[in-house]
XYZ file of C-alpha atoms in Angstrom:
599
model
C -73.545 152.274 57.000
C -70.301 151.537 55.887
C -67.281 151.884 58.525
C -64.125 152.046 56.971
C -61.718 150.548 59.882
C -63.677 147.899 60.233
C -63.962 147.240 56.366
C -59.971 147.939 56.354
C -59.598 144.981 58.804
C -61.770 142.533 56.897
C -60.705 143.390 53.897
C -56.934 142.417 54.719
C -57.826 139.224 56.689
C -59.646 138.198 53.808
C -56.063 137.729 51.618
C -55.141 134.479 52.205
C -58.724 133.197 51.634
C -59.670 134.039 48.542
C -56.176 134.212 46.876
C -56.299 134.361 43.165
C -56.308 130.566 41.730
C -53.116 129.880 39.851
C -53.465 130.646 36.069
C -52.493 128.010 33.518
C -49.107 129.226 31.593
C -49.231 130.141 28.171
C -49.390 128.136 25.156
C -47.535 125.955 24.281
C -46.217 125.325 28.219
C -48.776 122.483 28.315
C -46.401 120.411 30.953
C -46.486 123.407 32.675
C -49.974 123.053 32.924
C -50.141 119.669 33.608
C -47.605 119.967 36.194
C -49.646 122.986 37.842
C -53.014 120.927 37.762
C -51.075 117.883 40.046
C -49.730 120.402 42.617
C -53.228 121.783 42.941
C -54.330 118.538 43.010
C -51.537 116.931 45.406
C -52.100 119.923 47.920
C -55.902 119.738 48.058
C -55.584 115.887 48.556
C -53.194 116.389 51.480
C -55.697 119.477 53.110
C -58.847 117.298 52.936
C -56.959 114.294 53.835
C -55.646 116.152 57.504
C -59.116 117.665 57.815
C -60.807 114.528 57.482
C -58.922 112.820 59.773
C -58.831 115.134 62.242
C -62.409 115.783 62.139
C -63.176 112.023 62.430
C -61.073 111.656 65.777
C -62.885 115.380 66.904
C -66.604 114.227 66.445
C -65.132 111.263 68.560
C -64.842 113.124 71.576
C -67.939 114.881 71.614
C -70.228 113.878 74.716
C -73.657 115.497 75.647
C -73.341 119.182 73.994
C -76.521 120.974 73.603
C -75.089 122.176 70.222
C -73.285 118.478 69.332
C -75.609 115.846 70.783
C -74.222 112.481 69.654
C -76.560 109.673 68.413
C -75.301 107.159 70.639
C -75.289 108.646 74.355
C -71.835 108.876 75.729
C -69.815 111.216 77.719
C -66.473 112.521 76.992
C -63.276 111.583 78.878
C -61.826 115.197 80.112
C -59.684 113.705 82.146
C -55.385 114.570 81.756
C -54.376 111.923 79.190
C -57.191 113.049 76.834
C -56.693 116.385 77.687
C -52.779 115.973 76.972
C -53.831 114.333 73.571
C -55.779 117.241 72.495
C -52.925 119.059 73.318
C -50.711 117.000 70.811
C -53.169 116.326 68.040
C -54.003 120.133 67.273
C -50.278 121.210 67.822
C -49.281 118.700 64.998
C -52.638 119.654 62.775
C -51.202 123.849 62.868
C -47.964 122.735 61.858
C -48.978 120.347 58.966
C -51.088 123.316 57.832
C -48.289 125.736 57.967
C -46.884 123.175 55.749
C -49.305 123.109 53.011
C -48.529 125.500 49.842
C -51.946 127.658 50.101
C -51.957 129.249 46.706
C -52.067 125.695 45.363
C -55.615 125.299 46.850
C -58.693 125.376 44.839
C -60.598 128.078 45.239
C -63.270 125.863 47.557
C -60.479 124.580 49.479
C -58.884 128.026 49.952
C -62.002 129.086 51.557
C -62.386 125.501 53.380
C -57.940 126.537 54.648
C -59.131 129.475 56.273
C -62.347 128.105 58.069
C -60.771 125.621 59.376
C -57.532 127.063 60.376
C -59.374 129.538 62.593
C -61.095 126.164 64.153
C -58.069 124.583 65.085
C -56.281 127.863 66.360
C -59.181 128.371 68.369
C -59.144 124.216 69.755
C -55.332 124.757 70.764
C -55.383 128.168 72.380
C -57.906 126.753 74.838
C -56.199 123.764 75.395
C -52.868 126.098 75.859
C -54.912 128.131 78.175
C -56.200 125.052 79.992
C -59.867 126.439 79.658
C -61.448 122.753 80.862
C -60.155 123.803 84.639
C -62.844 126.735 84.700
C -65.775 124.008 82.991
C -68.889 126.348 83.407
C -69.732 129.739 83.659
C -72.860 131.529 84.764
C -74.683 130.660 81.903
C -73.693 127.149 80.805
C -72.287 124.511 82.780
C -71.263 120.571 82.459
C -73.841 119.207 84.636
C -77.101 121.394 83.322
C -75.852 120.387 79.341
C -76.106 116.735 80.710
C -79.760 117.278 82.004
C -80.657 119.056 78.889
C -79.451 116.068 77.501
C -81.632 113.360 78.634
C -84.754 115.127 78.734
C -85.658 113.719 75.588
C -87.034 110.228 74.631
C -85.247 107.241 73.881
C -86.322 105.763 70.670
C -85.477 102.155 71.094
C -84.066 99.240 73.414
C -80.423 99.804 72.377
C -80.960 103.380 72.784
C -82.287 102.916 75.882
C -78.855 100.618 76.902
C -76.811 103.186 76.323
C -78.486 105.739 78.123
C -78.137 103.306 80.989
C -74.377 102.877 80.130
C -74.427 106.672 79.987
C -75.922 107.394 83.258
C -73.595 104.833 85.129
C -70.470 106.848 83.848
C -71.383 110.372 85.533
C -69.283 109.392 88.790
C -66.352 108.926 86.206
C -67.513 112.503 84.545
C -67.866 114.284 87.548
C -64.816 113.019 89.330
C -62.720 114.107 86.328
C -64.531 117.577 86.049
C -64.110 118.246 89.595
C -60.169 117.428 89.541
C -59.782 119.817 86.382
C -61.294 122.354 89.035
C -58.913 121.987 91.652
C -56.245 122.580 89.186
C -57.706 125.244 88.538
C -58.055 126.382 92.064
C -54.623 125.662 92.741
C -53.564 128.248 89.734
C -56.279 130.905 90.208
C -57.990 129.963 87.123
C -61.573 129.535 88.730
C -65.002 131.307 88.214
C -65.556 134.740 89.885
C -67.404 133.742 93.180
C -69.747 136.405 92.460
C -70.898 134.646 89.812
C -71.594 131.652 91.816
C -74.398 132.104 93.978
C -77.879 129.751 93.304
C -75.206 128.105 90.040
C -75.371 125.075 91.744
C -79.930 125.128 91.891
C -80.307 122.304 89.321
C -77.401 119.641 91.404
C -79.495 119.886 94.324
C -82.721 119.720 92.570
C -81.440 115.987 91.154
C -80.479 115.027 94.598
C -83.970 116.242 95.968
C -86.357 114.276 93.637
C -84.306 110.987 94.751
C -84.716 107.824 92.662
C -87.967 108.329 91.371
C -90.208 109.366 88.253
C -89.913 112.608 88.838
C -86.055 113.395 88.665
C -84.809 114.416 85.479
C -82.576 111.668 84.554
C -85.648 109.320 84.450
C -86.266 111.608 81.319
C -85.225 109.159 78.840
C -87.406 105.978 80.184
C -90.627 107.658 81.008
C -92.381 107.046 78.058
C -90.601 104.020 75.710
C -91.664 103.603 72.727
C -94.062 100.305 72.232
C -91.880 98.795 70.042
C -89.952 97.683 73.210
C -91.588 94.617 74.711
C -93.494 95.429 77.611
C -91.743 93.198 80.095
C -88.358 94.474 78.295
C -89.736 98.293 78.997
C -90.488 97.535 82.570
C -87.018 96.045 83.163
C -85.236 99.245 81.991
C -87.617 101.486 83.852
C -86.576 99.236 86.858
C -83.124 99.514 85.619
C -83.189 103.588 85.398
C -84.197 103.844 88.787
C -81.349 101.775 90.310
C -78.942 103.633 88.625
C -80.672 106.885 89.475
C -79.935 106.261 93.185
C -76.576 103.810 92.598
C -74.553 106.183 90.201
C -76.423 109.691 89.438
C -77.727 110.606 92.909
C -74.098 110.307 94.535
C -72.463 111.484 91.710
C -74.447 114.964 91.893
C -73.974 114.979 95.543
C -70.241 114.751 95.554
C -70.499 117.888 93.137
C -72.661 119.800 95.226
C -70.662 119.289 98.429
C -67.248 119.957 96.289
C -69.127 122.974 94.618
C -70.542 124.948 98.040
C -67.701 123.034 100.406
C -64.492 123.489 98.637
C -64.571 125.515 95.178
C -66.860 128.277 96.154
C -64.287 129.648 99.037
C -61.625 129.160 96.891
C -62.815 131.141 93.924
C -60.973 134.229 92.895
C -62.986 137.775 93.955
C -61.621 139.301 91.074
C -63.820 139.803 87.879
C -62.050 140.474 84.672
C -59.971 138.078 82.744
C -57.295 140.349 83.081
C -56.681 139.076 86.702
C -56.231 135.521 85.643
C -52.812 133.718 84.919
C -51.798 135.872 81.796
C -55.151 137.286 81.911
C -54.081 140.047 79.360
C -52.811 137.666 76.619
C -55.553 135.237 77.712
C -58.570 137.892 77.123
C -57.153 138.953 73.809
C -57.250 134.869 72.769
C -60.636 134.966 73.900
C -61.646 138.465 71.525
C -59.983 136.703 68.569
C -61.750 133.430 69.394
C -64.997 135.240 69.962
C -64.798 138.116 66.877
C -62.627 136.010 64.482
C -60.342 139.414 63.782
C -57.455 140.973 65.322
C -59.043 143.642 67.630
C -57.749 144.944 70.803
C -59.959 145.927 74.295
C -59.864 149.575 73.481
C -60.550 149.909 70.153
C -63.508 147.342 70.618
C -64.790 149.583 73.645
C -64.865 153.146 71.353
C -66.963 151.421 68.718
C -69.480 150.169 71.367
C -69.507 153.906 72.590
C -69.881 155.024 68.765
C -72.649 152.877 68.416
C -74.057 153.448 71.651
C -74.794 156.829 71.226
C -76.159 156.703 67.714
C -78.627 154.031 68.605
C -79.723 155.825 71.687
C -80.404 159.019 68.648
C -82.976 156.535 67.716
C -84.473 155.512 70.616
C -85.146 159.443 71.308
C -86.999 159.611 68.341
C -89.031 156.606 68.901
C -89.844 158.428 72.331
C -90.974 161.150 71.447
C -93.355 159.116 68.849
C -95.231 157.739 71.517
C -95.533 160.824 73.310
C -93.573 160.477 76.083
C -92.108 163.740 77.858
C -89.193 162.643 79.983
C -85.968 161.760 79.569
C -84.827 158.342 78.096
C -83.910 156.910 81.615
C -87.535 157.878 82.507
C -88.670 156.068 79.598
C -86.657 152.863 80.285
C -88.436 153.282 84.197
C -91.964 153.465 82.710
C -91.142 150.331 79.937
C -89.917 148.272 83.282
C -92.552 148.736 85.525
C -95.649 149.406 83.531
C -97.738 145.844 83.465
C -99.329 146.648 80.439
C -95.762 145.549 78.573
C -96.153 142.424 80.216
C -97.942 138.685 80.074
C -100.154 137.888 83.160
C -99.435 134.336 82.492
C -96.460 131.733 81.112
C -99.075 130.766 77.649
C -99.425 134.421 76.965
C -95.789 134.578 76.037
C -95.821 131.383 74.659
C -98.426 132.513 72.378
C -96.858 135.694 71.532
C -94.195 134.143 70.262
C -95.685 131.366 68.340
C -97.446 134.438 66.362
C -94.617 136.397 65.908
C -93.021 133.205 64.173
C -96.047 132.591 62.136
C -95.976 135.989 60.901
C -92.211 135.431 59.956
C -93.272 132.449 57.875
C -95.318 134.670 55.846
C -92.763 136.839 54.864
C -89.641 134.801 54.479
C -89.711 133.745 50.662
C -89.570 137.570 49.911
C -86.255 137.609 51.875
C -84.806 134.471 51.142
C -84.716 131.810 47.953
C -83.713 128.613 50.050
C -85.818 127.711 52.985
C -84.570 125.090 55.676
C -86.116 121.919 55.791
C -86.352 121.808 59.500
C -89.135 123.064 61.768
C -88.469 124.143 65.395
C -90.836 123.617 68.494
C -91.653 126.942 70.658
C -90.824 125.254 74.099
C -90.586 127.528 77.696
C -86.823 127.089 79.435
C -86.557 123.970 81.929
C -87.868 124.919 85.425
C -84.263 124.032 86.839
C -81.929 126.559 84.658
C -84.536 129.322 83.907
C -83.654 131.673 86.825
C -80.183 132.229 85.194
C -81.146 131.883 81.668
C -81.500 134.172 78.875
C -84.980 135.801 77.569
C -84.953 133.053 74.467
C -82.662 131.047 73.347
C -82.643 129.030 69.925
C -81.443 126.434 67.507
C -82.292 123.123 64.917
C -85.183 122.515 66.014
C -86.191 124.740 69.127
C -86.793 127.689 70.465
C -87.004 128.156 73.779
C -88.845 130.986 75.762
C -88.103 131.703 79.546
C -91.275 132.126 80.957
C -89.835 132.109 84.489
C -90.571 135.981 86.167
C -93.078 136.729 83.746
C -92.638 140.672 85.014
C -88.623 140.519 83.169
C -90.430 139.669 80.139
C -91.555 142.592 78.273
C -93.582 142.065 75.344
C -91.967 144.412 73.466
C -89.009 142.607 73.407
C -90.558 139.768 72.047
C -90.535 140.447 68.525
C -86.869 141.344 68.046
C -86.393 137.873 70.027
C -88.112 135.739 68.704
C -86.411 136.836 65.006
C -83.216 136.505 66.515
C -83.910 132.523 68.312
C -86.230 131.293 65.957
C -86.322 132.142 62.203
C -84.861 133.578 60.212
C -81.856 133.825 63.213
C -81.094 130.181 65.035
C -83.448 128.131 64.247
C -82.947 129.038 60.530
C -79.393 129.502 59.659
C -77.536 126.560 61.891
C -80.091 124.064 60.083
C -79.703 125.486 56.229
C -75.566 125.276 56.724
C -76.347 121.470 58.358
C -78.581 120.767 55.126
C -75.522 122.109 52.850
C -74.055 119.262 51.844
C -71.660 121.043 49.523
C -69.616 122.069 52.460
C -67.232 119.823 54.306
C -68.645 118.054 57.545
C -66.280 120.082 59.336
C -68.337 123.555 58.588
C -71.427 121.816 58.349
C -71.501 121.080 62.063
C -69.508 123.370 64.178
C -71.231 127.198 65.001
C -68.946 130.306 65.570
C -70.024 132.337 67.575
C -69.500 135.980 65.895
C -71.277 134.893 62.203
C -74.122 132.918 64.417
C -74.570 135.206 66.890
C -73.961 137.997 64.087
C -76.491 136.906 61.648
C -79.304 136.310 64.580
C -78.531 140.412 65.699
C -78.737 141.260 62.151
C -82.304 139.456 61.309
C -83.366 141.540 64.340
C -82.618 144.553 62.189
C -83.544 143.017 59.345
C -87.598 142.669 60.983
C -87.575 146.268 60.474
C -86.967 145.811 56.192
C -89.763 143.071 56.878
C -92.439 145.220 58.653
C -92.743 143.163 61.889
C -92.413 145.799 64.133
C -96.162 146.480 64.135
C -95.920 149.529 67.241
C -93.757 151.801 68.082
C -92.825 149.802 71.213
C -91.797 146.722 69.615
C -89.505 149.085 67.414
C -87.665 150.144 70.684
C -87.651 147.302 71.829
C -85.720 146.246 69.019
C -83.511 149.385 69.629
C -83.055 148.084 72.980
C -81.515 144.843 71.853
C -79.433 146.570 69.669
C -78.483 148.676 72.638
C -77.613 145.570 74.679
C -75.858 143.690 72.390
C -73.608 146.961 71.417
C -73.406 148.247 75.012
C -71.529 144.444 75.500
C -68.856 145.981 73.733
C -68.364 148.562 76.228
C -69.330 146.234 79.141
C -67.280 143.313 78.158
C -64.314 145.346 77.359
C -64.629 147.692 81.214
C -65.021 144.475 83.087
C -62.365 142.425 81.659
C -60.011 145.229 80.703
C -60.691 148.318 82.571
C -61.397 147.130 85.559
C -64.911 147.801 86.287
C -67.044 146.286 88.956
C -70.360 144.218 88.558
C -71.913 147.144 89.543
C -70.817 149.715 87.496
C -71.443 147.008 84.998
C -75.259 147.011 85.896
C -75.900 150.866 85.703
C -74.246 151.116 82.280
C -77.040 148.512 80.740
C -79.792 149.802 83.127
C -78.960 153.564 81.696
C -78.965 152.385 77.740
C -81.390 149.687 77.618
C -84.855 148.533 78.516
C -84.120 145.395 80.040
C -85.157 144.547 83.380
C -83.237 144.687 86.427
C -83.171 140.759 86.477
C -81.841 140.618 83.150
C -79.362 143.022 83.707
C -78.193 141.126 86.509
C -78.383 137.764 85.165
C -76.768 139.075 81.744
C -73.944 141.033 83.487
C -72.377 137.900 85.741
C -72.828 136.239 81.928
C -70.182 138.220 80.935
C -68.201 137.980 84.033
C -67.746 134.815 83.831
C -67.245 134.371 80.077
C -64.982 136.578 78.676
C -65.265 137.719 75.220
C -68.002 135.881 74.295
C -70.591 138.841 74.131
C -68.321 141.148 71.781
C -69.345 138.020 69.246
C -72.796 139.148 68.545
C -72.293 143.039 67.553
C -69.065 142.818 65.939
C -70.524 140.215 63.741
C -74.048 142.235 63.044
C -71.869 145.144 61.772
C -70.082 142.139 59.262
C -73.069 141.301 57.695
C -74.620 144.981 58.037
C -70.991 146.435 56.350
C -71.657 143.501 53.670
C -74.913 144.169 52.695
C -74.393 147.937 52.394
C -71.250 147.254 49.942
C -73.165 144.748 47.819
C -76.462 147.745 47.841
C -73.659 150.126 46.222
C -71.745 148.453 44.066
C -74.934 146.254 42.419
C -77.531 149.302 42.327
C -80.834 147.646 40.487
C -79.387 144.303 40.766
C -79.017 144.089 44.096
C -81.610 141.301 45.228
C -81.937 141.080 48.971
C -82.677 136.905 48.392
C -80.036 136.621 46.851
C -77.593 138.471 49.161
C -79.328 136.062 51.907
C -78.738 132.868 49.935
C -75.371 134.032 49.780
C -73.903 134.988 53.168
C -75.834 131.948 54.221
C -74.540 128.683 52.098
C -71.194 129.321 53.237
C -72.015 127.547 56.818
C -70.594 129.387 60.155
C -67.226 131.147 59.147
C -64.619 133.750 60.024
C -66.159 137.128 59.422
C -63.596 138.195 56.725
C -65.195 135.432 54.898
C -68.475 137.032 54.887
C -66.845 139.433 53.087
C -65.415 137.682 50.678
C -68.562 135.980 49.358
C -69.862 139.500 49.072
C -67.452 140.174 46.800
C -68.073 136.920 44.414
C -71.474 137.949 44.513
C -70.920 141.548 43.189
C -68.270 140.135 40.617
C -71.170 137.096 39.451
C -73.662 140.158 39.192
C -75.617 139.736 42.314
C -76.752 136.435 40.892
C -77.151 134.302 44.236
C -76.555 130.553 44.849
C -79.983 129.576 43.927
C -81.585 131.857 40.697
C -83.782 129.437 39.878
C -85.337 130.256 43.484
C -84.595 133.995 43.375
């Protein structure tokens, strides 16, 4: 379906991209020529040089990101100096790119300009914003990426040393983290306390196991590899322990007691974004970071309406299919509460979605000509984070399923997930833009939100092309994720613009989609407490859905759906106006993708 203001928009931000290449003059202007071919040449030397560098000293402050993990343990210094550099260096990096003549760009670098421009615009605005005083929100925070961090394995003895080193600087960590959060405090710039409650589970779960075995942080030393001398292995085990109880134990009990003593009470009762310290400009830098495009509040919350009602059009139909008499609401009811739609035990899911990925793998060279290299394990979500986690969640190499309150766990959502966290969504597309090595490091490695999130919402809709919908139920519940993810745009949008409460909140998702009451609630203090980032996934879906549909009309017979794949996916986690703009090259090459010899 094409939609023409949203094709308007994309179309325009796509200028400055994919300007046309300087022409060589006329013969016989050959110095011209010359003289052209060393400006192109001086100005993509200067671009790749800044990016380069810039990336270098970026990938140095990294620490334990679930999305970034370093390969030397280490954790980042977020204290005000660095915080003050970051400041500087991407100021300095947007005005040396304002500086650089564009249209003297290749054609790879022009694309490579625009990519990373929108990176560094998004770096500064948080820093401008101060963003690292509010360091977690109700569904990531600082301390549960550090125990996701050391659950696994240590491969070695130095490895194994600087996991120690690691694990002796969380009191440094921690002390910085929780004096970003009383500036915070002191500004209003907090978390809404709503959002709070049971946040703080996995902190006191560290402190209860004590220095033993069984806390998490022992993780990393439970099972070294043999290679390690025995005595050598039993000296670090020894050594784990008394840094367990030395360093990590007080460390996580400091947070706790600032967390329920001190920043709880002090956190702001307000919900939107809009209540914050220029909470109006401030959600708007959060819908550009989040969408990539120039949208405001309103216009975002009439297209989730749009959509809203003509997905719900579906959903009637798939109803009625099944027989059902009542209304839609009714329906929704009799999908929640019903215990055939649900697994009796944690494996059952498991196993569901192990087959569900299988069945993907027998499909997926009829949709796409390059295939990652990387594999994924089917995992369930860590006992300590699962009560506020999602359904699924997925990337290189995993895909985990939340098997915690296996009656919020519908079967007949499982399908649509497991596309979406596994392959061909997560687990698919961040690993084949890490395997391009035709793209800078700088695109290899970093995810946007609105193309990954975008692409994993459109291989949802993309299972029904594939026939894995096998019932009508799994169809709606692929409806119902659709639902969701477009009634964020009217959810995101009331709450942090319109002032709505967590409540009405609740009874918009509970009325328009089959998700259960304790992922409604879970989901809605999500958004709460990060602002824009749930407009990402739908507003990128309709990118790649708008893209498709153009390439479909404009290549007729030629149009190859591997090829369109192959396409929108070698270009790596960009802007959406880029999406577009590879569209185009495709139509203008003939729908020939990336890879023919695989097509």
């Amino acid at each position: 379906m094409q939609r023409p203001a949203l094709r308007a928009l994309l179309l325009a931000a796509t200028t400055l991209a994919m300007a046309p290449l300087p022409t060589e003059a006329a013969a016989p202007a050959a110095p011209a020529s010359e003289a052209g071919a060393k400006a192109t040449s001086a100005a993509d030397a200067a671009f790749e040089a800044l990016y380069t560098s810039e990336w270098e000293w970026r990938r140095s402050l990294w620490g334990p990101d679930e999305d970034n993990p370093q390969d030397t343990p280490a954790l980042p210094d977020v204290g005000p100096e660095a915080q003050a550099e970051k400041l500087a260096r991407w100021s300095k990096v947007k005005a040396k790119l304002a500086r650089i003549d564009t249209a003297a760009l290749s054609r790879e670098n022009q694309i490579n300009y625009a990519v990373y421009a929108n990176q560094i615009d998004a770096l500064l605005t948080e820093q401008q914003y101060r963003d690292y005083e509010k360091p977690f929100n109700a569904d990531t925070s600082f301390w549960g990426n550090l125990a996701a961090r050391v659950r696994e394995p240590v491969k070695d003895e130095p490895g194994a040393r600087a996991m120690l080193a690691m694990l002796r600087d969380i009191p440094r960590y921690y002390d910085q983290q929780i004096a970003n959060m009383r500036a915070g405090i002191a500004r209003g710039f907090t978390a809404p306390r709503v959002t709070l409650a049971g946040r703080d589970e996995g902190i006191a779960q560290v402190i209860a196991a004590g220095a033993s075995e069984e806390n998490v942080f022992f993780a990393p030393f439970a099972d070294l590899p043999d290679t390690i001398p025995q005595a050598t292995r039993t000296q670090i085990e020894a050594d784990a322990l008394r840094v367990i109880k030395a360093d990590v134990i007080p460390a996580h009990g400091k947070l706790l007691a600032f967390l329920r003593n001190e920043y709880t009470p002090a956190a702001r009762t307000s919900l939107g974004a809009d209540k914050l310290p220029d909470g109006r400009a401030y959600y708007l830098s959060k819908i550009r970071e989040f969408t990539t495009l120039e949208k405001t509040p309103e216009e975002i919350h009439q297209l989730g309406l749009a959509e809203m009602a003509r997905i719900r059009a579906r959903m009637d139909d798939v109803m009625r299919e099944v027989g059902f008499t009542g209304t839609l609401g009714e329906f929704f009811e009799h999908l929640r509460t019903d215990p055939q739609f649900y697994p009796k035990t944690p494996e059952e899911l498991l196993y569901r979605a192990a087959w569900i990925a299988k069945s993907f793998d027998g499909k997926a060279s009829q949709y796409f000509g390059r295939l990652p290299r990387s594999r994924f394990a089917i995992k369930p979500v860590p006992d300590d984070i699962a009560p506020f986690y999602t359904g699924g969640r997925g990337g290189p190499g995993i895909y985990l399923v939340n098997t915690y309150d296996l009656p919020s766990r519908p079967f007949y959502s499982q399908v649509a997930l497991t596309l979406h966290e596994s392959a061909p969504g997560h687990a698919f597309q961040m690993p084949l833009a890490a395997e391009n090595t035709a793209l800078p490091a700088f695109r290899r490695d970093t995810y946007l939100s609105a193309y990954g999130e975008g692409w994993a919402l459109y291989c949802e809709a993309l299972g029904e092309d594939m026939d894995m919908y096998e019932t009508p139920y799994d169809l709606f519940g692929m409806l119902s994720y659709q639902a969701w993810r477009a009634s964020r745009l009217v959810v995101d949008t009331g709450i942090h613009a319109k002032g709505w409460t967590r409540e009405e909140a609740q009874d918009y998702l509970r009325s328009n989609t089959a998700l259960s009451n304790h992922e409604i609630e879970t989901e809605v203090d999500r958004y709460i407490s990060w602002p824009g980032q749930a407009l990402s996934y739908y507003m990128g879906e309709l990118a790649f859905l708008d893209a498709r549909a153009k390439a479909k009309a404009a290549l007729g017979e030629k149009f190859n759906i591997r090829a369109f794949h192959d396409a929108v996916l070698e270009i790596g986690s960009v802007p959406l106006p880029l999406i577009d703009a590879r569209v185009d090259q495709l139509i203008a090459e003939g729908g020939v993708g990336p890879y023919p010899d695989e097509e």
